[in-house]
mmCIF file of C-alpha atoms and ligand atoms in Angstrom:
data_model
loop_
_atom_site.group_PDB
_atom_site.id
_atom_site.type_symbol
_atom_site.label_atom_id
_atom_site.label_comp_id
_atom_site.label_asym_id
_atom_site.label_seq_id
_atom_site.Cartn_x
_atom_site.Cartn_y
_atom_site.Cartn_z
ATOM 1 C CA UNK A 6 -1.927 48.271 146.138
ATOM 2 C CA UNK A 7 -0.291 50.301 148.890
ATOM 3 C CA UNK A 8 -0.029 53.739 148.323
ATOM 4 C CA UNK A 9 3.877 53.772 148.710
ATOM 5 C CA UNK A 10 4.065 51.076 145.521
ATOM 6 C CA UNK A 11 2.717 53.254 143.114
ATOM 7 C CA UNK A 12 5.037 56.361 143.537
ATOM 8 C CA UNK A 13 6.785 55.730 139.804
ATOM 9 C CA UNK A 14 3.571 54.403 138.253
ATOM 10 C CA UNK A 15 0.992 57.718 138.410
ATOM 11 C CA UNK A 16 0.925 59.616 135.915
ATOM 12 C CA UNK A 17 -0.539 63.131 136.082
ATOM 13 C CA UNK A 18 0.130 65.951 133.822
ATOM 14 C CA UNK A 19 1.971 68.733 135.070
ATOM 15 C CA UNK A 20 3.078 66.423 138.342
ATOM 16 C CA UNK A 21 6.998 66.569 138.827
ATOM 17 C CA UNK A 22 8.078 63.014 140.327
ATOM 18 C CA UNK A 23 11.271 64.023 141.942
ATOM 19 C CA UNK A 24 13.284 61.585 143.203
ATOM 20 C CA UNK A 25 14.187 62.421 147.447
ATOM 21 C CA UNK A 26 17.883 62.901 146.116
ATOM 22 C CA UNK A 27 17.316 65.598 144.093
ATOM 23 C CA UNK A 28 15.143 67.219 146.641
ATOM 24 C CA UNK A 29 16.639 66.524 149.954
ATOM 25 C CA UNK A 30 19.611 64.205 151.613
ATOM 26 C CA UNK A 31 18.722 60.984 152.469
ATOM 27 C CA UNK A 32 21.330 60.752 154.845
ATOM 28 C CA UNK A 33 20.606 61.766 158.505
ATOM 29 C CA UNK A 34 24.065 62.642 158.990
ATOM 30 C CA UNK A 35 24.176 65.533 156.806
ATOM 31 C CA UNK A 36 23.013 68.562 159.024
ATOM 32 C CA UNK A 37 23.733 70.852 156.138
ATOM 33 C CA UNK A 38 20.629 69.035 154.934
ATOM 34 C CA UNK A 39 18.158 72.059 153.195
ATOM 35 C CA UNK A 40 14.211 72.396 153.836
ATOM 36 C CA UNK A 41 12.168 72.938 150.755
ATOM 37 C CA UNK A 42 11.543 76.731 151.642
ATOM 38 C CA UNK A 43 9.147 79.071 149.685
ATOM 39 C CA UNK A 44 10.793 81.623 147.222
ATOM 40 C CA UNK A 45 8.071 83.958 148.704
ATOM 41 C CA UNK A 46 8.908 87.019 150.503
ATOM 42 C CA UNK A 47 8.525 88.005 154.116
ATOM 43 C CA UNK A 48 4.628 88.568 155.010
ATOM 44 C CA UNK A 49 3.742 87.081 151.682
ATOM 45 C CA UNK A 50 1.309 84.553 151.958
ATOM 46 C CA UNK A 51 2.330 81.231 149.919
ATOM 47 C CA UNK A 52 -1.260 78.732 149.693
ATOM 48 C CA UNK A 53 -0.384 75.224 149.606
ATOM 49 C CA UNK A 54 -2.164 71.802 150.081
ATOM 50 C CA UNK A 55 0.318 69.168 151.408
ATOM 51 C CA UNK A 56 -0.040 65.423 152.214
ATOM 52 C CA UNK A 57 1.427 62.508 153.837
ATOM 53 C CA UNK A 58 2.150 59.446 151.100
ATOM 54 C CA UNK A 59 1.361 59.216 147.030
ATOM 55 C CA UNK A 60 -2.569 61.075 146.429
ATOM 56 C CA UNK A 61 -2.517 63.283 143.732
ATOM 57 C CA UNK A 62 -6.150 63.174 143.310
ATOM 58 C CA UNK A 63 -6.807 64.301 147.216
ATOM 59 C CA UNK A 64 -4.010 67.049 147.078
ATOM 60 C CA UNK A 65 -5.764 68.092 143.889
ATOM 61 C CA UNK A 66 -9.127 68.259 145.489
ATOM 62 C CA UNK A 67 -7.666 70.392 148.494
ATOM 63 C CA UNK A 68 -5.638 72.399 145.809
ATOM 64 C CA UNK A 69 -8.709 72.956 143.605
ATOM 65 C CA UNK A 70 -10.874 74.769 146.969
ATOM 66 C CA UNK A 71 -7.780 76.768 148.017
ATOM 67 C CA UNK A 72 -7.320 77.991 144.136
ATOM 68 C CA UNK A 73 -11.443 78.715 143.826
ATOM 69 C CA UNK A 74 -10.852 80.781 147.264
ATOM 70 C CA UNK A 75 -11.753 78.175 149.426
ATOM 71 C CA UNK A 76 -10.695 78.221 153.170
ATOM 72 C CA UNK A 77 -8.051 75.744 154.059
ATOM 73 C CA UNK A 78 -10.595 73.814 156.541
ATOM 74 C CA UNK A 79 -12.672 72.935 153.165
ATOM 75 C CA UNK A 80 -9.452 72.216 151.590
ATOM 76 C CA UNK A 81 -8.013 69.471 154.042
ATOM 77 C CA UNK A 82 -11.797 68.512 154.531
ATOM 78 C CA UNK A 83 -12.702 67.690 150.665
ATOM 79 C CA UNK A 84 -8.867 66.353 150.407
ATOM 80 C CA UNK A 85 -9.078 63.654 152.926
ATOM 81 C CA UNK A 86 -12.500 62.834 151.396
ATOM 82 C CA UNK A 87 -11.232 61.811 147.922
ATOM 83 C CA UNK A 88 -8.909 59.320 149.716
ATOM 84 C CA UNK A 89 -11.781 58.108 152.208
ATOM 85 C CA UNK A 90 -13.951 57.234 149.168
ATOM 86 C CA UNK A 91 -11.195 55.421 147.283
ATOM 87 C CA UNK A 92 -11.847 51.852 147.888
ATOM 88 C CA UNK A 93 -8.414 50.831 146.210
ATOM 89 C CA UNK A 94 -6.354 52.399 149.087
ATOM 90 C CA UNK A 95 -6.611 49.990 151.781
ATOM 91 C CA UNK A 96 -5.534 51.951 154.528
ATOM 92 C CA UNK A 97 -8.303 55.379 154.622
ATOM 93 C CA UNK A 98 -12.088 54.933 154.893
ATOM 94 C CA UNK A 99 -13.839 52.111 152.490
ATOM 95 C CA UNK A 100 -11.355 49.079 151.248
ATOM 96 C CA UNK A 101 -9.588 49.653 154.534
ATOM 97 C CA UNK A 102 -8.240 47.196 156.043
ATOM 98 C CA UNK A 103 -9.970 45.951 159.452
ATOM 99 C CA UNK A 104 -9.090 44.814 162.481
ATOM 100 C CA UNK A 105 -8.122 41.528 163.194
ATOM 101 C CA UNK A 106 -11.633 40.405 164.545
ATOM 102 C CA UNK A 107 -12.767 41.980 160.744
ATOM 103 C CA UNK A 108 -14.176 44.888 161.856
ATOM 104 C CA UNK A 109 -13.223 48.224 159.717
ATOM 105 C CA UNK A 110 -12.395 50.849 162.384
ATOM 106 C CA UNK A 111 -11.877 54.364 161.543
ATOM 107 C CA UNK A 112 -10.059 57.583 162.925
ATOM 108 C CA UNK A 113 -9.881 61.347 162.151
ATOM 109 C CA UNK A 114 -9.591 64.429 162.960
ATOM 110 C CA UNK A 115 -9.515 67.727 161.832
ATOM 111 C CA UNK A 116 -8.422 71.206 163.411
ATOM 112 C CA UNK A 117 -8.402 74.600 162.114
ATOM 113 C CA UNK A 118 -7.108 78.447 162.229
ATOM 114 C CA UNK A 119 -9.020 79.155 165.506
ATOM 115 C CA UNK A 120 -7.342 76.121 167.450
ATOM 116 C CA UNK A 121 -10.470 74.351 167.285
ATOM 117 C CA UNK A 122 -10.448 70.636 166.963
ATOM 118 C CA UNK A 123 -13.152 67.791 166.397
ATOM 119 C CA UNK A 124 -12.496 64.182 166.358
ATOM 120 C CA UNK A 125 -13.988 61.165 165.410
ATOM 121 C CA UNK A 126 -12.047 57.297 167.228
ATOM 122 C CA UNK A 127 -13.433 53.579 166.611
ATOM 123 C CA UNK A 128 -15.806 54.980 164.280
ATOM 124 C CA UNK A 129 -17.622 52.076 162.050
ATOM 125 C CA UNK A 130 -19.663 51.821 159.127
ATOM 126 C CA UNK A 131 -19.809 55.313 157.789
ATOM 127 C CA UNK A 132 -17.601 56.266 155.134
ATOM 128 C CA UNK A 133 -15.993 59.764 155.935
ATOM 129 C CA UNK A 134 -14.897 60.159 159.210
ATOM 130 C CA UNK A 135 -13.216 63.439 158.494
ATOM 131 C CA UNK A 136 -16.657 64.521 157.866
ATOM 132 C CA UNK A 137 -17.891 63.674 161.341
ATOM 133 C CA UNK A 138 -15.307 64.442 162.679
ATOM 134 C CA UNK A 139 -15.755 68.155 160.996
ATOM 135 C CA UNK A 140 -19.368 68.057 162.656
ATOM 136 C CA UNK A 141 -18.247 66.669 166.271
ATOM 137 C CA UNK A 142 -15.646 70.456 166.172
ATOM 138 C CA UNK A 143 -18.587 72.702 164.773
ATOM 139 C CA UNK A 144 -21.842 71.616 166.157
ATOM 140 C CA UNK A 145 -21.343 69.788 169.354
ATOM 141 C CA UNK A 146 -19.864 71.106 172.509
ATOM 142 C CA UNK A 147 -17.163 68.141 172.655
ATOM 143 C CA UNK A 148 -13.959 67.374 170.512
ATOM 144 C CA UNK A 149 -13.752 63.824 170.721
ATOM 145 C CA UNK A 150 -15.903 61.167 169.988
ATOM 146 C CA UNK A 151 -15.772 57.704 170.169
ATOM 147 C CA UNK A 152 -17.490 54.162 168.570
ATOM 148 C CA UNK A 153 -21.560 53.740 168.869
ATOM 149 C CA UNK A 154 -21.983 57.238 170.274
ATOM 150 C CA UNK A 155 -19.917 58.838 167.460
ATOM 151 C CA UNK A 156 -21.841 56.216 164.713
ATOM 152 C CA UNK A 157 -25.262 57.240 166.160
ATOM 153 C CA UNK A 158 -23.866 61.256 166.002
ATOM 154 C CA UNK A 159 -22.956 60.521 162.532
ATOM 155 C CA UNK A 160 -26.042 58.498 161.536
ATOM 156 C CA UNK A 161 -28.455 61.622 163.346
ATOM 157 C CA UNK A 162 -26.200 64.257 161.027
ATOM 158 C CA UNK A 163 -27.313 62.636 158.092
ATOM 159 C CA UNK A 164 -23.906 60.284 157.285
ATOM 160 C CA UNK A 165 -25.126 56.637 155.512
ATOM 161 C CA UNK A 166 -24.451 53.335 157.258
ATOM 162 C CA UNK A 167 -22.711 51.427 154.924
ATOM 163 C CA UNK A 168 -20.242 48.479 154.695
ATOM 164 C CA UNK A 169 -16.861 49.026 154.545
ATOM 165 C CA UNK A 170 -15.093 45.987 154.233
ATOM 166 C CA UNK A 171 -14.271 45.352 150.715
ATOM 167 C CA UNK A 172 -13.894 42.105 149.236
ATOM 168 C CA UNK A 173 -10.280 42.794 148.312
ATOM 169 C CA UNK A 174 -9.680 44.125 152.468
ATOM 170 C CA UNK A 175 -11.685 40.683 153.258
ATOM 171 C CA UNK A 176 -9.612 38.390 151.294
ATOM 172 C CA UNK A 177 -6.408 40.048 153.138
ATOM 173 C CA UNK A 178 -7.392 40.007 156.626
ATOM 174 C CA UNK A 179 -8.619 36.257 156.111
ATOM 175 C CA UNK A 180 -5.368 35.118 154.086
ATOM 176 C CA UNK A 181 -3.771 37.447 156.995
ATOM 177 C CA UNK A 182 -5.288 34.491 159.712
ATOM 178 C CA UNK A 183 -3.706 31.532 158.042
ATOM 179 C CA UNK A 184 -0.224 32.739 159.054
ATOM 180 C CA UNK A 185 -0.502 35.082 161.545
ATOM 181 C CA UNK A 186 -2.128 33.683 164.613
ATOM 182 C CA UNK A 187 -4.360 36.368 165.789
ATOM 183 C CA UNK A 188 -1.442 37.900 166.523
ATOM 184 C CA UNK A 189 -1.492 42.228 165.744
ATOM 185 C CA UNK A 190 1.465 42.679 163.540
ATOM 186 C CA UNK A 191 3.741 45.405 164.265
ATOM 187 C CA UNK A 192 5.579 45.889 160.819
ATOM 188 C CA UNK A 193 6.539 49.028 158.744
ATOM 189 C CA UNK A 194 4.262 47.852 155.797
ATOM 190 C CA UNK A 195 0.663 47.530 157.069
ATOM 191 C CA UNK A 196 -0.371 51.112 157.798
ATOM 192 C CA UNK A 197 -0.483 54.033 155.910
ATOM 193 C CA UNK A 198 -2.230 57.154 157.132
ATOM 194 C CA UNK A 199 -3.277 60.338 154.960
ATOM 195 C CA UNK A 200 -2.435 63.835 157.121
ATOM 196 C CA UNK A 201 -3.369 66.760 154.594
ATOM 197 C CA UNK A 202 -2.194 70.035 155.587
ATOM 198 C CA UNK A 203 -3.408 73.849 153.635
ATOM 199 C CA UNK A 204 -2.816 77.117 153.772
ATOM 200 C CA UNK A 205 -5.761 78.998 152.343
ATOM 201 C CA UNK A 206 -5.154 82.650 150.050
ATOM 202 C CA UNK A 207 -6.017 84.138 153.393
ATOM 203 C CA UNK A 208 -3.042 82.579 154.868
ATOM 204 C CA UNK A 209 -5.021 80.494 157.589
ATOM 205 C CA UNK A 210 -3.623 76.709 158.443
ATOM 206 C CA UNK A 211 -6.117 74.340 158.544
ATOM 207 C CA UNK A 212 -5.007 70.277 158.932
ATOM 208 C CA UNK A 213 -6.567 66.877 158.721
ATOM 209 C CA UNK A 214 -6.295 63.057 159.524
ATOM 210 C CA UNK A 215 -7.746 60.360 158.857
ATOM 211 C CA UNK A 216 -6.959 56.364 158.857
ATOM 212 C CA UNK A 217 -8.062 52.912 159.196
ATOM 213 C CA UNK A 218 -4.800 52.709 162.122
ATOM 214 C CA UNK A 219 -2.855 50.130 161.641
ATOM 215 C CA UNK A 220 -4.063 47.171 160.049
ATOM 216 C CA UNK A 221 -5.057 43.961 161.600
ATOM 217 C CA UNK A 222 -4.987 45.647 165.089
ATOM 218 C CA UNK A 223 -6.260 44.757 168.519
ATOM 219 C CA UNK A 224 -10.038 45.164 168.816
ATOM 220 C CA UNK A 225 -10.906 48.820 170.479
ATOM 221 C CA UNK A 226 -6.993 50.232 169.383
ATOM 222 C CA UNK A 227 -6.354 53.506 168.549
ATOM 223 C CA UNK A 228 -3.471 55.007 167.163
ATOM 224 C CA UNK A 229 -1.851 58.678 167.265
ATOM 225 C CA UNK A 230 -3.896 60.170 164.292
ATOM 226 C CA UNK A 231 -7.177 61.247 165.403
ATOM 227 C CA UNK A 232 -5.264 62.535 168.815
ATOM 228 C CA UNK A 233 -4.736 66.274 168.876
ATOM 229 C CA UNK A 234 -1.196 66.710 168.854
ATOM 230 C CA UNK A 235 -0.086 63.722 168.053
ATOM 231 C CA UNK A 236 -1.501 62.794 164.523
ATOM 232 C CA UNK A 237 -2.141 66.497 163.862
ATOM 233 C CA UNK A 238 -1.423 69.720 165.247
ATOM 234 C CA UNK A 239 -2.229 73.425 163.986
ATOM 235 C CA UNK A 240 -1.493 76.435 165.356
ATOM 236 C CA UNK A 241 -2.246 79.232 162.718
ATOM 237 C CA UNK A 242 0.946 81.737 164.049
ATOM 238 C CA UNK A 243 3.336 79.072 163.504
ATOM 239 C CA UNK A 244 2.498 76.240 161.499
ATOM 240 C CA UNK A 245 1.011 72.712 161.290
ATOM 241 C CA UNK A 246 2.393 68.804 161.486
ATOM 242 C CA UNK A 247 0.936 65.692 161.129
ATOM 243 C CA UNK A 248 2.037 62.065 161.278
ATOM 244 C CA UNK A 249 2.014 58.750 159.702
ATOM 245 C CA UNK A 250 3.148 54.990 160.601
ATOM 246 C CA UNK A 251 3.553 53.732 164.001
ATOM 247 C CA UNK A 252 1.161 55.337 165.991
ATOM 248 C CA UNK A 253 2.162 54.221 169.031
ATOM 249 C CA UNK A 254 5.356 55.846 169.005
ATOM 250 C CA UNK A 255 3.746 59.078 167.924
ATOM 251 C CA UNK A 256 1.599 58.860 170.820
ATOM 252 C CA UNK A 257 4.584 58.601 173.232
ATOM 253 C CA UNK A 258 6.691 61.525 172.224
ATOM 254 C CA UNK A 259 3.475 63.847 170.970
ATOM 255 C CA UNK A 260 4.853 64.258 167.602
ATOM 256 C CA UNK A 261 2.811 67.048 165.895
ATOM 257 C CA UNK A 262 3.219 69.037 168.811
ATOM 258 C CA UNK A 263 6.390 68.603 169.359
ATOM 259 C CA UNK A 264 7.219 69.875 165.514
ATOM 260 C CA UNK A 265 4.687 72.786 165.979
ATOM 261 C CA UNK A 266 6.471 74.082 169.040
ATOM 262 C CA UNK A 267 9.902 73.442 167.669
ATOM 263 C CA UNK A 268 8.806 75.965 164.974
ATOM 264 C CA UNK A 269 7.823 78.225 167.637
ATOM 265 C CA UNK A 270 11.208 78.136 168.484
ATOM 266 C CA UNK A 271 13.035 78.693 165.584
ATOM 267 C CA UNK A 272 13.168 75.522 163.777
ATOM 268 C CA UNK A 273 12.760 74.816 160.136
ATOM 269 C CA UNK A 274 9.541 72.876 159.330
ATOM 270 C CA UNK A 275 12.668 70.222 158.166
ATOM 271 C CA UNK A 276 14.513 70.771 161.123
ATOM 272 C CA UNK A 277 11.333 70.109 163.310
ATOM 273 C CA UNK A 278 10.573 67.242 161.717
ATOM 274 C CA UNK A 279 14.165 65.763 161.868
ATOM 275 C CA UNK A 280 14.313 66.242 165.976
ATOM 276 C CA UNK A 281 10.919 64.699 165.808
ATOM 277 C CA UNK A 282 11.934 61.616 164.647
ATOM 278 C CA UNK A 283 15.196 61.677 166.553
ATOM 279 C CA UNK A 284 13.259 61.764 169.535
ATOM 280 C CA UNK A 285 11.798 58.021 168.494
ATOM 281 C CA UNK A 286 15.007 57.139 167.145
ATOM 282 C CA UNK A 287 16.500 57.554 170.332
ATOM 283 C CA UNK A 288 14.107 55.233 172.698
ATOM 284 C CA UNK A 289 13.964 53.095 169.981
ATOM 285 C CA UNK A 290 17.424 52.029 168.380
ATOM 286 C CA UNK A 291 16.940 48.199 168.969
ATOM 287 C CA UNK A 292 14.143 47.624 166.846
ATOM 288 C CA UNK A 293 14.226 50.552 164.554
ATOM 289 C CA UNK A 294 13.713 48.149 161.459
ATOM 290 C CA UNK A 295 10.129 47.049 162.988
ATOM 291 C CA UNK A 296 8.431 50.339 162.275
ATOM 292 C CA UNK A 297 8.174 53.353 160.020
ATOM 293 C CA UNK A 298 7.570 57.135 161.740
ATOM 294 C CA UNK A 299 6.918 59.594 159.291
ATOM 295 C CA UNK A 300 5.922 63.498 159.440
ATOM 296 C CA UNK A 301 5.407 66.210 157.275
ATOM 297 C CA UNK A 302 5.262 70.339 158.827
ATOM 298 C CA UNK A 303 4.670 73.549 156.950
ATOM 299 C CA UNK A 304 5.470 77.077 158.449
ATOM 300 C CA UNK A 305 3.106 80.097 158.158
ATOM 301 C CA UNK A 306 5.100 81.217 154.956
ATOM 302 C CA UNK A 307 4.481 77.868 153.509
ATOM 303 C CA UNK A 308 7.852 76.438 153.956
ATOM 304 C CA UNK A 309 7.616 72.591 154.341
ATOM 305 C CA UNK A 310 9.976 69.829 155.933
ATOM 306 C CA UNK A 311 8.954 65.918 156.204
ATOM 307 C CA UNK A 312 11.290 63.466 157.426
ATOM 308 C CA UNK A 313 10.632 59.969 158.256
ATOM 309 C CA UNK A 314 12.533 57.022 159.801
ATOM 310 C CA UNK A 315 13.014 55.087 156.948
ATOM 311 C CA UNK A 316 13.257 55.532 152.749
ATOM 312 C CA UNK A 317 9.898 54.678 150.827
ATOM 313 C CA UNK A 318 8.357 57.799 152.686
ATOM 314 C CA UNK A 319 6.554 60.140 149.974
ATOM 315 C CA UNK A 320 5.093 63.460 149.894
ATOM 316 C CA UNK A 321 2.335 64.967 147.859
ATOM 317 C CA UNK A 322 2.157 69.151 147.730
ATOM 318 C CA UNK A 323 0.457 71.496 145.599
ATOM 319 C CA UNK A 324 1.324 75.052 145.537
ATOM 320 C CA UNK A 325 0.705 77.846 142.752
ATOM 321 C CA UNK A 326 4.476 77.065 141.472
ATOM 322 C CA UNK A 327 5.012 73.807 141.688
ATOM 323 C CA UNK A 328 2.747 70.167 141.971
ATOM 324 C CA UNK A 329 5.165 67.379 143.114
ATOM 325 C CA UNK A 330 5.511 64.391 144.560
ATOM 326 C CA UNK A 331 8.387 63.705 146.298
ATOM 327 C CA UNK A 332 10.536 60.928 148.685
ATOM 328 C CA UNK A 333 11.380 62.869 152.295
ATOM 329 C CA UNK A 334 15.037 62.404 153.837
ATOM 330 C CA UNK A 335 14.986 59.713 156.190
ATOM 331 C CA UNK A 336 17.222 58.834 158.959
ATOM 332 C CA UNK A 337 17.952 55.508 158.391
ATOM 333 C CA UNK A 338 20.897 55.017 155.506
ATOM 334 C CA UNK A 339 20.926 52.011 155.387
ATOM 335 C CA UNK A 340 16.949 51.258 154.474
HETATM 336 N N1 LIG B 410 -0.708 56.318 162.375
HETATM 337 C C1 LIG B 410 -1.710 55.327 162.111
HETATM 338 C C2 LIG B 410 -2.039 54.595 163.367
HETATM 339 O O1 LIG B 410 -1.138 54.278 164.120
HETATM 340 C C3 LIG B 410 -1.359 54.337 161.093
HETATM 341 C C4 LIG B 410 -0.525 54.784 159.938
HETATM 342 O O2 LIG B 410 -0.297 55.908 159.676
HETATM 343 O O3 LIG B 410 -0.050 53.985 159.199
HETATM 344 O O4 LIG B 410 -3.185 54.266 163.551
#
């Protein structure tokens, strides 16, 4: 099950399911269009663990650290793990889906207060590449690792080779040849990255990414999310970003950076995200129904925005006041 189908079917006490018209315009039109902003007040610091698509479970997790006084680089790290270990999501560590020569191919990266990054690209066989990638930032002198060299890193760090093709991913990819042709499909429905985001009870921003990329890809592809400042961007004086769905497009325009330094500028974390998108929108208008762009931004007082290209885009956040999961504005009306 994708993890945009199952948006009206989790349950979880104390979760408010708000539909994205009681929380924010879905029309891209309206500029009036309001951020969810914190009720805190100036200076005060407002933890929250935030997330791209439907994971109550990982939010929780990242929630649970920041509430035990955890720092928000735990929280984003043990978030993204809860997701990377659940073999029913098809599109985050084991169960997801592989590429289209079968092979399971995995990307992450995580970043925290300091500026420091690690990052883990084409990484196979071991389970949490957020984990690795965690490593690759605070015990090597590199940021960015890539396929055999980051498996044998991982493997020497004590990680487990293990298989991650499921038989459920298996029987997709091979029903996935019969029709398709070996061709990579570029669609808004096979991809689905999780980009946590936290702000610990010292107020530090931590973030993290991690994905399968899209599914059914090109051997040796990488997308946007394991690529500082495109899949995920923190910079603890202003705020954080990260992305989900077409990577490639993300890539282009440097969307998490782009949001960050909006901020820096002046922008809303909603505002931010909007220009984001328009940016794609805008080199993109003939073939706007082939892919989904999707980002969610907090601000150093824990105000959030996420906007996304087209509807079926949800958000997961935890803060002291409030544990929802909600549908972002999108720009498209009409999908
Ligand atoms: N952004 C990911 C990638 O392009 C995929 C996704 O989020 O769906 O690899």
């Amino acid at each position: 099950m994708k993890r945009r189908d199952f948006l009206h079917t989790t349950s979880l006490t104390g979760i408010a399911v708000a539909s994205g018209a009681a929380l924010m315009s879905c029309d891209h039109k309206n500029k009036e269009q309001k951020p969810v902003v914190s009720t805190s007040e100036e200076n005060e610091i407002t933890p929250i663990a935030i997330a791209t698509w439907n994971v109550p479970e990982a939010v929780n997790k990242a929630w649970e650290v920041i509430e035990n006084g955890g720092s928000a680089l735990d929280a984003v790290e043990q978030g993204c793990r809860v997701e990377e270990a659940n073999e029913e999501g098809q599109s985050v560590g084991v169960g997801g889906l592989p590429d289209r020569d079968g092979n399971v191919t995995l990307d992450a990266c995580i970043m925290n207060a300091e500026g420091d990054y690690g990052a883990v690209v084409y990484l196979q066989n071991i389970k949490h590449p957020i984990s690795v990638a965690r490593k690759v930032m605070e015990e090597t002198p590199h940021v960015l690792m890539a396929g055999k060299g980051a498996e044998q890193f991982a493997l020497s760090s004590g990680f487990e080779k293990e298989n991650l093709l499921t038989e459920a991913s298996k029987k997709a990819w091979e029903e996935w040849k019969v029709t398709a042709k070996y061709k990579p499909i570029i669609n808004i429905e096979n991809h689905d990255t999780i980009g946590m985001l936290a702000i610990d009870k010292e107020g530090n921003i931590s973030g993290g990414c991690t994905t399968s990329g899209l599914a059914y890809k090109m051997a040796g592809r990488v997308g946007d999310s394991p690529i500082i400042g495109s899949g995920l961007f923190v910079d603890n004086e202003i705020g954080a970003a990260t992305a989900t769905g077409m990577g490639e497009e993300v890539l282009k325009t440097v969307g998490s950076f782009l949001i960050v330094e909006l901020m820096r500028q002046g922008r809303s974390p909603q505002q931010a995200c909007e220009e984001a998108i328009e940016r794609i929108v805008a080199k993109n208008k003939d073939r706007l129904q082939d892919f989904q762009v999707a980002y969610i931004a907090i601000n150093k007082k824990g105000a959030t925005g996420a906007h996304a290209i087209h509807s079926g885009f949800s958000v997961t956040s935890y803060t002291a006041e409030k544990q929802e999961i909600y549908n972002s504005s999108h720009y498209l009306s009409d999908s």
